[in-house]
Tab-separated table of C-alpha atoms in Angstrom:
chain	number	residue	atom	x	y	z
A	1	UNK	CA	44.577	72.688	15.897
A	2	UNK	CA	44.210	76.127	17.331
A	3	UNK	CA	42.800	77.391	14.022
A	4	UNK	CA	40.038	74.785	13.975
A	5	UNK	CA	36.561	75.660	15.067
A	6	UNK	CA	35.121	73.772	18.056
A	7	UNK	CA	32.812	71.586	15.914
A	8	UNK	CA	35.631	70.629	13.566
A	9	UNK	CA	37.917	69.936	16.527
A	10	UNK	CA	35.327	67.583	18.042
A	11	UNK	CA	34.913	65.770	14.737
A	12	UNK	CA	38.676	65.290	14.499
A	13	UNK	CA	38.835	63.882	18.068
A	14	UNK	CA	35.955	61.532	17.374
A	15	UNK	CA	37.580	60.271	14.157
A	16	UNK	CA	40.844	59.612	15.987
A	17	UNK	CA	39.067	57.758	18.807
A	18	UNK	CA	37.070	55.733	16.307
A	19	UNK	CA	40.228	54.672	14.419
A	20	UNK	CA	41.871	53.640	17.721
A	21	UNK	CA	38.891	51.536	18.811
A	22	UNK	CA	38.643	49.866	15.415
A	23	UNK	CA	42.339	48.983	15.510
A	24	UNK	CA	41.978	47.491	18.999
A	25	UNK	CA	38.915	45.499	17.960
A	26	UNK	CA	40.757	44.134	14.947
A	27	UNK	CA	43.668	43.088	17.146
A	28	UNK	CA	41.330	41.321	19.547
A	29	UNK	CA	39.580	39.566	16.674
A	30	UNK	CA	42.912	38.369	15.265
A	31	UNK	CA	44.030	37.132	18.685
A	32	UNK	CA	40.671	35.381	19.184
A	33	UNK	CA	40.943	33.651	15.818
A	34	UNK	CA	44.509	32.596	16.600
A	35	UNK	CA	43.439	31.191	19.940
A	36	UNK	CA	40.621	29.260	18.267
A	37	UNK	CA	43.033	27.738	15.780
A	38	UNK	CA	45.631	26.884	18.417
A	39	UNK	CA	43.113	25.114	20.677
A	40	UNK	CA	41.282	23.219	17.936
A	41	UNK	CA	41.589	19.456	18.566
A	42	UNK	CA	39.309	18.257	15.857
A	43	UNK	CA	41.941	18.271	13.114
A	44	UNK	CA	40.025	20.842	11.056
A	45	UNK	CA	41.606	23.611	8.985
A	46	UNK	CA	42.581	26.924	10.515
A	47	UNK	CA	39.668	28.567	8.763
A	48	UNK	CA	37.048	26.316	10.323
A	49	UNK	CA	35.136	28.078	13.102
A	50	UNK	CA	35.536	26.403	16.501
A	51	UNK	CA	32.619	25.542	18.825
A	52	UNK	CA	31.736	28.029	21.566
A	53	UNK	CA	33.749	27.698	24.768
A	54	UNK	CA	30.668	26.740	26.843
A	55	UNK	CA	29.798	23.906	24.466
A	56	UNK	CA	33.383	22.640	24.517
A	57	UNK	CA	33.385	22.635	28.317
A	58	UNK	CA	30.085	20.727	28.483
A	59	UNK	CA	31.371	18.146	26.021
A	60	UNK	CA	34.582	17.561	27.965
A	61	UNK	CA	32.613	17.118	31.210
A	62	UNK	CA	29.993	14.882	29.606
A	63	UNK	CA	26.387	15.823	28.870
A	64	UNK	CA	25.282	14.985	32.430
A	65	UNK	CA	27.125	15.349	35.736
A	66	UNK	CA	26.222	13.153	38.714
A	67	UNK	CA	26.165	13.794	42.463
A	68	UNK	CA	24.784	11.659	45.293
A	69	UNK	CA	22.659	12.813	48.211
A	70	UNK	CA	19.999	11.533	50.604
A	71	UNK	CA	16.886	13.335	51.802
A	72	UNK	CA	16.077	13.198	55.504
A	73	UNK	CA	12.725	11.485	55.047
A	74	UNK	CA	14.483	8.636	53.198
A	75	UNK	CA	17.040	7.828	55.916
A	76	UNK	CA	14.978	5.042	57.422
A	77	UNK	CA	13.856	3.849	53.970
A	78	UNK	CA	17.428	3.315	52.713
A	79	UNK	CA	16.806	5.324	49.555
A	80	UNK	CA	19.414	7.688	48.112
A	81	UNK	CA	19.179	10.347	45.415
A	82	UNK	CA	21.082	10.193	42.134
A	83	UNK	CA	21.198	13.877	41.218
A	84	UNK	CA	21.715	14.594	37.525
A	85	UNK	CA	22.622	17.973	36.006
A	86	UNK	CA	22.196	18.628	32.275
A	87	UNK	CA	25.260	20.573	31.090
A	88	UNK	CA	24.093	20.907	27.481
A	89	UNK	CA	21.951	23.558	25.802
A	90	UNK	CA	19.141	21.150	24.897
A	91	UNK	CA	16.718	19.022	26.956
A	92	UNK	CA	17.725	15.419	27.607
A	93	UNK	CA	15.415	12.525	28.473
A	94	UNK	CA	16.802	9.984	30.935
A	95	UNK	CA	15.307	6.505	30.553
A	96	UNK	CA	17.487	4.736	33.115
A	97	UNK	CA	20.196	5.332	35.739
A	98	UNK	CA	22.300	2.668	37.472
A	99	UNK	CA	24.962	3.190	40.131
A	100	UNK	CA	27.773	0.691	40.704
A	101	UNK	CA	30.050	0.769	43.753
A	102	UNK	CA	32.093	-1.863	45.622
A	103	UNK	CA	30.289	-0.809	48.816
A	104	UNK	CA	27.095	-2.547	47.629
A	105	UNK	CA	26.741	-6.058	46.275
A	106	UNK	CA	24.442	-5.220	43.360
A	107	UNK	CA	23.908	-2.127	41.200
A	108	UNK	CA	21.705	0.591	42.714
A	109	UNK	CA	19.091	1.489	40.108
A	110	UNK	CA	16.528	4.238	39.735
A	111	UNK	CA	13.163	2.564	38.998
A	112	UNK	CA	12.401	4.608	35.905
A	113	UNK	CA	8.844	5.466	34.988
A	114	UNK	CA	7.474	5.007	31.467
A	115	UNK	CA	8.930	7.641	29.203
A	116	UNK	CA	11.717	8.524	31.607
A	117	UNK	CA	12.331	12.008	32.984
A	118	UNK	CA	13.265	15.191	31.127
A	119	UNK	CA	16.326	17.183	32.197
A	120	UNK	CA	16.015	20.805	31.031
A	121	UNK	CA	19.267	22.558	30.068
A	122	UNK	CA	21.316	23.603	33.065
A	123	UNK	CA	18.938	22.084	35.601
A	124	UNK	CA	19.348	19.364	38.239
A	125	UNK	CA	16.852	16.634	39.079
A	126	UNK	CA	16.961	13.989	41.827
A	127	UNK	CA	16.185	10.362	41.046
A	128	UNK	CA	15.353	8.188	44.116
A	129	UNK	CA	17.179	4.850	44.115
A	130	UNK	CA	16.676	2.082	46.712
A	131	UNK	CA	19.950	0.728	48.085
A	132	UNK	CA	20.890	-2.881	47.436
A	133	UNK	CA	22.460	-5.170	50.042
A	134	UNK	CA	25.705	-3.793	51.500
A	135	UNK	CA	29.062	-5.361	50.758
A	136	UNK	CA	30.372	-5.608	54.318
A	137	UNK	CA	33.693	-7.265	53.433
A	138	UNK	CA	34.627	-4.667	50.811
A	139	UNK	CA	37.987	-2.958	51.233
A	140	UNK	CA	36.167	0.302	50.608
A	141	UNK	CA	33.681	-0.274	53.416
A	142	UNK	CA	34.047	1.820	56.515
A	143	UNK	CA	34.270	0.011	59.869
A	144	UNK	CA	34.421	3.193	61.907
A	145	UNK	CA	31.691	5.433	63.221
A	146	UNK	CA	29.623	6.660	60.264
A	147	UNK	CA	28.733	10.306	59.868
A	148	UNK	CA	25.381	11.352	61.268
A	149	UNK	CA	22.496	12.653	59.215
A	150	UNK	CA	23.826	16.213	59.305
A	151	UNK	CA	27.580	15.916	59.450
A	152	UNK	CA	28.414	13.446	56.677
A	153	UNK	CA	31.847	12.842	58.217
A	154	UNK	CA	32.534	9.469	56.606
A	155	UNK	CA	33.993	10.017	53.155
A	156	UNK	CA	35.348	6.620	52.040
A	157	UNK	CA	33.216	5.701	49.051
A	158	UNK	CA	35.270	3.478	46.803
A	159	UNK	CA	34.688	3.971	43.090
A	160	UNK	CA	31.100	5.019	42.362
A	161	UNK	CA	30.127	4.959	38.686
A	162	UNK	CA	26.776	5.803	37.110
A	163	UNK	CA	25.601	4.590	33.710
A	164	UNK	CA	22.719	6.500	32.124
A	165	UNK	CA	20.372	5.510	29.331
A	166	UNK	CA	19.246	8.539	27.354
A	167	UNK	CA	16.428	8.780	24.817
A	168	UNK	CA	17.818	8.713	21.274
A	169	UNK	CA	17.359	11.400	18.633
A	170	UNK	CA	14.367	10.833	16.383
A	171	UNK	CA	16.500	9.296	13.643
A	172	UNK	CA	18.407	6.939	15.937
A	173	UNK	CA	17.457	3.282	16.073
A	174	UNK	CA	18.723	2.410	19.549
A	175	UNK	CA	18.873	4.050	22.961
A	176	UNK	CA	22.294	5.573	23.582
A	177	UNK	CA	23.972	4.858	26.896
A	178	UNK	CA	26.367	7.326	28.513
A	179	UNK	CA	28.923	6.434	31.092
A	180	UNK	CA	30.139	5.133	33.240
A	181	UNK	CA	30.367	8.594	34.802
A	182	UNK	CA	32.028	9.131	38.152
A	183	UNK	CA	29.475	10.078	40.794
A	184	UNK	CA	30.562	12.725	43.287
A	185	UNK	CA	29.591	11.908	46.879
A	186	UNK	CA	30.337	15.096	48.870
A	187	UNK	CA	28.344	14.014	51.942
A	188	UNK	CA	29.663	10.439	52.163
A	189	UNK	CA	26.213	8.991	51.484
A	190	UNK	CA	27.431	5.602	50.256
A	191	UNK	CA	29.949	5.013	53.040
A	192	UNK	CA	27.537	6.093	55.763
A	193	UNK	CA	24.741	3.836	54.519
A	194	UNK	CA	27.166	0.950	54.044
A	195	UNK	CA	28.448	1.328	57.617
A	196	UNK	CA	24.943	1.603	59.081
A	197	UNK	CA	23.557	-1.347	57.114
A	198	UNK	CA	26.533	-3.572	57.927
A	199	UNK	CA	26.245	-2.587	61.584
A	200	UNK	CA	22.547	-3.493	61.481
A	201	UNK	CA	23.386	-6.885	59.985
A	202	UNK	CA	25.955	-7.639	62.706
A	203	UNK	CA	23.573	-6.461	65.453
A	204	UNK	CA	20.716	-8.617	64.125
A	205	UNK	CA	22.899	-11.698	64.605
A	206	UNK	CA	22.990	-10.884	68.331
A	207	UNK	CA	19.542	-9.445	69.101
A	208	UNK	CA	16.441	-7.747	67.738
A	209	UNK	CA	15.565	-4.251	68.944
A	210	UNK	CA	12.146	-2.590	68.849
A	211	UNK	CA	10.209	0.159	70.573
A	212	UNK	CA	7.040	-0.900	72.406
A	213	UNK	CA	3.960	0.551	70.690
A	214	UNK	CA	2.579	2.353	73.755
A	215	UNK	CA	3.942	5.520	75.351
A	216	UNK	CA	3.654	5.876	79.131
A	217	UNK	CA	2.920	9.538	79.883
A	218	UNK	CA	3.420	10.959	83.384
A	219	UNK	CA	0.437	12.370	85.276
A	220	UNK	CA	1.621	15.953	84.797
A	221	UNK	CA	2.116	15.376	81.055
A	222	UNK	CA	5.633	16.831	81.116
A	223	UNK	CA	7.604	13.582	80.803
A	224	UNK	CA	6.976	10.090	79.445
A	225	UNK	CA	8.616	6.679	79.145
A	226	UNK	CA	9.592	4.911	75.936
A	227	UNK	CA	10.303	1.191	76.293
A	228	UNK	CA	13.119	-0.370	74.266
A	229	UNK	CA	12.560	-4.113	73.850
A	230	UNK	CA	15.647	-6.317	73.409
A	231	UNK	CA	15.138	-9.888	72.167
A	232	UNK	CA	18.430	-11.835	71.955
A	233	UNK	CA	18.941	-14.229	69.069
A	234	UNK	CA	19.401	-17.910	69.760
A	235	UNK	CA	22.949	-18.798	70.691
A	236	UNK	CA	24.823	-20.687	68.002
A	237	UNK	CA	25.530	-24.257	69.029
A	238	UNK	CA	29.219	-25.047	69.298
A	239	UNK	CA	30.218	-21.443	68.703
A	240	UNK	CA	33.975	-20.985	68.772
A	241	UNK	CA	34.209	-17.242	68.285
A	242	UNK	CA	36.721	-15.196	70.241
A	243	UNK	CA	36.037	-12.815	73.092
A	244	UNK	CA	33.004	-10.688	72.376
A	245	UNK	CA	31.625	-13.022	69.721
A	246	UNK	CA	27.830	-13.201	69.839
A	247	UNK	CA	27.485	-10.059	71.921
A	248	UNK	CA	27.129	-6.329	71.527
A	249	UNK	CA	27.362	-3.344	73.836
A	250	UNK	CA	24.966	-0.400	73.868
A	251	UNK	CA	27.528	2.246	74.773
A	252	UNK	CA	24.900	4.960	75.096
A	253	UNK	CA	21.610	6.167	73.657
A	254	UNK	CA	21.603	9.521	71.863
A	255	UNK	CA	18.922	12.158	72.081
A	256	UNK	CA	17.036	13.100	68.911
A	257	UNK	CA	15.875	16.365	67.407
A	258	UNK	CA	12.533	15.758	69.138
A	259	UNK	CA	13.281	13.737	72.285
A	260	UNK	CA	15.681	14.434	75.149
A	261	UNK	CA	16.639	12.444	78.249
A	262	UNK	CA	14.455	13.052	81.273
A	263	UNK	CA	16.569	14.163	84.249
A	264	UNK	CA	14.407	12.066	86.603
A	265	UNK	CA	14.955	8.842	84.611
A	266	UNK	CA	18.512	8.752	83.156
A	267	UNK	CA	19.114	6.505	80.180
A	268	UNK	CA	21.244	3.356	80.686
A	269	UNK	CA	24.819	3.128	79.435
A	270	UNK	CA	27.271	0.305	78.727
A	271	UNK	CA	24.561	-2.364	78.433
A	272	UNK	CA	25.884	-5.734	77.226
A	273	UNK	CA	23.547	-7.931	75.189
A	274	UNK	CA	24.396	-11.564	74.424
A	275	UNK	CA	22.871	-14.030	72.003
A	276	UNK	CA	20.945	-16.675	73.896
A	277	UNK	CA	20.245	-14.315	76.789
A	278	UNK	CA	16.919	-13.324	78.313
A	279	UNK	CA	14.516	-10.816	76.805
A	280	UNK	CA	15.058	-7.358	78.340
A	281	UNK	CA	13.209	-4.061	78.527
A	282	UNK	CA	15.003	-0.721	78.871
A	283	UNK	CA	12.822	2.104	80.169
A	284	UNK	CA	13.804	5.503	78.776
A	285	UNK	CA	12.413	8.639	80.383
A	286	UNK	CA	11.877	11.353	77.781
A	287	UNK	CA	11.001	15.043	77.582
A	288	UNK	CA	10.652	17.350	74.559
A	289	UNK	CA	14.022	18.344	73.111
A	290	UNK	CA	12.529	21.486	71.548
A	291	UNK	CA	9.268	23.357	71.668
A	292	UNK	CA	9.425	25.729	68.713
A	293	UNK	CA	6.360	25.655	66.404
A	294	UNK	CA	8.193	23.637	63.749
A	295	UNK	CA	9.374	20.818	66.053
A	296	UNK	CA	6.595	18.379	65.176
A	297	UNK	CA	5.403	19.872	61.890
A	298	UNK	CA	8.797	19.478	60.196
A	299	UNK	CA	10.029	16.345	61.977
A	300	UNK	CA	11.804	13.744	59.830
A	301	UNK	CA	14.085	11.770	62.164
A	302	UNK	CA	12.945	12.779	65.668
A	303	UNK	CA	11.327	9.401	66.366
A	304	UNK	CA	14.343	7.345	65.251
A	305	UNK	CA	16.080	6.348	68.501
A	306	UNK	CA	19.887	6.228	67.962
A	307	UNK	CA	21.726	3.465	69.838
A	308	UNK	CA	25.511	3.879	69.905
A	309	UNK	CA	26.717	0.289	69.828
A	310	UNK	CA	29.842	-1.813	69.440
A	311	UNK	CA	29.515	-5.202	67.738
A	312	UNK	CA	31.891	-7.487	65.812
A	313	UNK	CA	34.611	-4.864	65.731
A	314	UNK	CA	32.283	-2.176	64.411
A	315	UNK	CA	31.183	0.990	66.174
A	316	UNK	CA	28.239	3.022	64.988
A	317	UNK	CA	24.641	4.084	65.329
A	318	UNK	CA	21.753	1.629	65.209
A	319	UNK	CA	18.539	3.588	64.596
A	320	UNK	CA	15.352	2.099	66.034
A	321	UNK	CA	12.212	3.476	64.388
A	322	UNK	CA	8.967	4.098	66.224
A	323	UNK	CA	5.936	2.419	64.659
A	324	UNK	CA	3.025	4.477	63.384
A	325	UNK	CA	1.090	4.200	66.662
A	326	UNK	CA	3.999	5.207	68.892
A	327	UNK	CA	5.043	7.969	66.500
A	328	UNK	CA	1.615	9.564	66.746
A	329	UNK	CA	1.654	9.280	70.544
A	330	UNK	CA	5.098	10.914	70.701
A	331	UNK	CA	3.934	13.828	68.559
A	332	UNK	CA	0.887	14.300	70.796
A	333	UNK	CA	3.055	14.114	73.910
A	334	UNK	CA	5.553	16.701	72.668
A	335	UNK	CA	2.762	19.084	71.642
A	336	UNK	CA	1.005	18.761	75.025
A	337	UNK	CA	4.177	18.901	77.125
A	338	UNK	CA	5.401	21.993	75.308
A	339	UNK	CA	2.044	23.665	75.905
A	340	UNK	CA	2.433	23.157	79.674
A	341	UNK	CA	5.855	24.704	79.952
């Protein structure tokens, strides 16, 4: 080596490095081919090329994965989102989606539009689906306090399965259906809605709740009064229910993202309501809960008054919505009151 010139020495080093790299690449290629043969499950020969790893993963997971969610502006509308993710490398057209769960008496279906909806590769789309009637006697139904709109603490969902109808290839004669596919419910959407809807059903058997359409604003504009109207249902003749039958208790009333309790007019607690009783009016003094610029502009649930109640062995939140007139008055009140602080 010492007798070689510098250029020749460099060429020799480069040749040696090149041979080493080529040998390593060949070894990797052989190992890769061996791995492909050892993991092939299609019964093909060892010489048959296997599908790419990504494609194999997508196939094993199904062409579409499903997750459930619920947007804030759909809480009072009892509409959930069936979120579909296309795991393939080609667009898919979804013509129908139907969710089945023991927490609801009938399938929950997305009302598909003509032509369906296209799922691009690797993308997720949300399909709104109105809830059907709850199954309140289901073993999967939750009888405890449901999670709130931000916490999602109730996780019991039962078995939720989604069946999809996908557009066929051009040469196919019928629409292929995929599923049932297990729907992930990370926020406990089904259990929470089941608990709330069953609670609403039990409460309706005792009394009807509504917010009066007019807001009473104080002279200084800093506080106001919302009136909760309670109309008991007719008592059942010859009722033989046990203790507490035909009654509910408003344990407390929660504040909202928009409305807080006025210190000069505390909200009532532990109010018992009985079927067959007299109509009642609960006066709730309110003040703005927040005064940042986005309080009214981005409000979704601030005018849903949450009643924490106990009825028929259930505990949970009964949300009383403000009508359009009262909602507008509340927004005006919060804007004006915040401007005077």
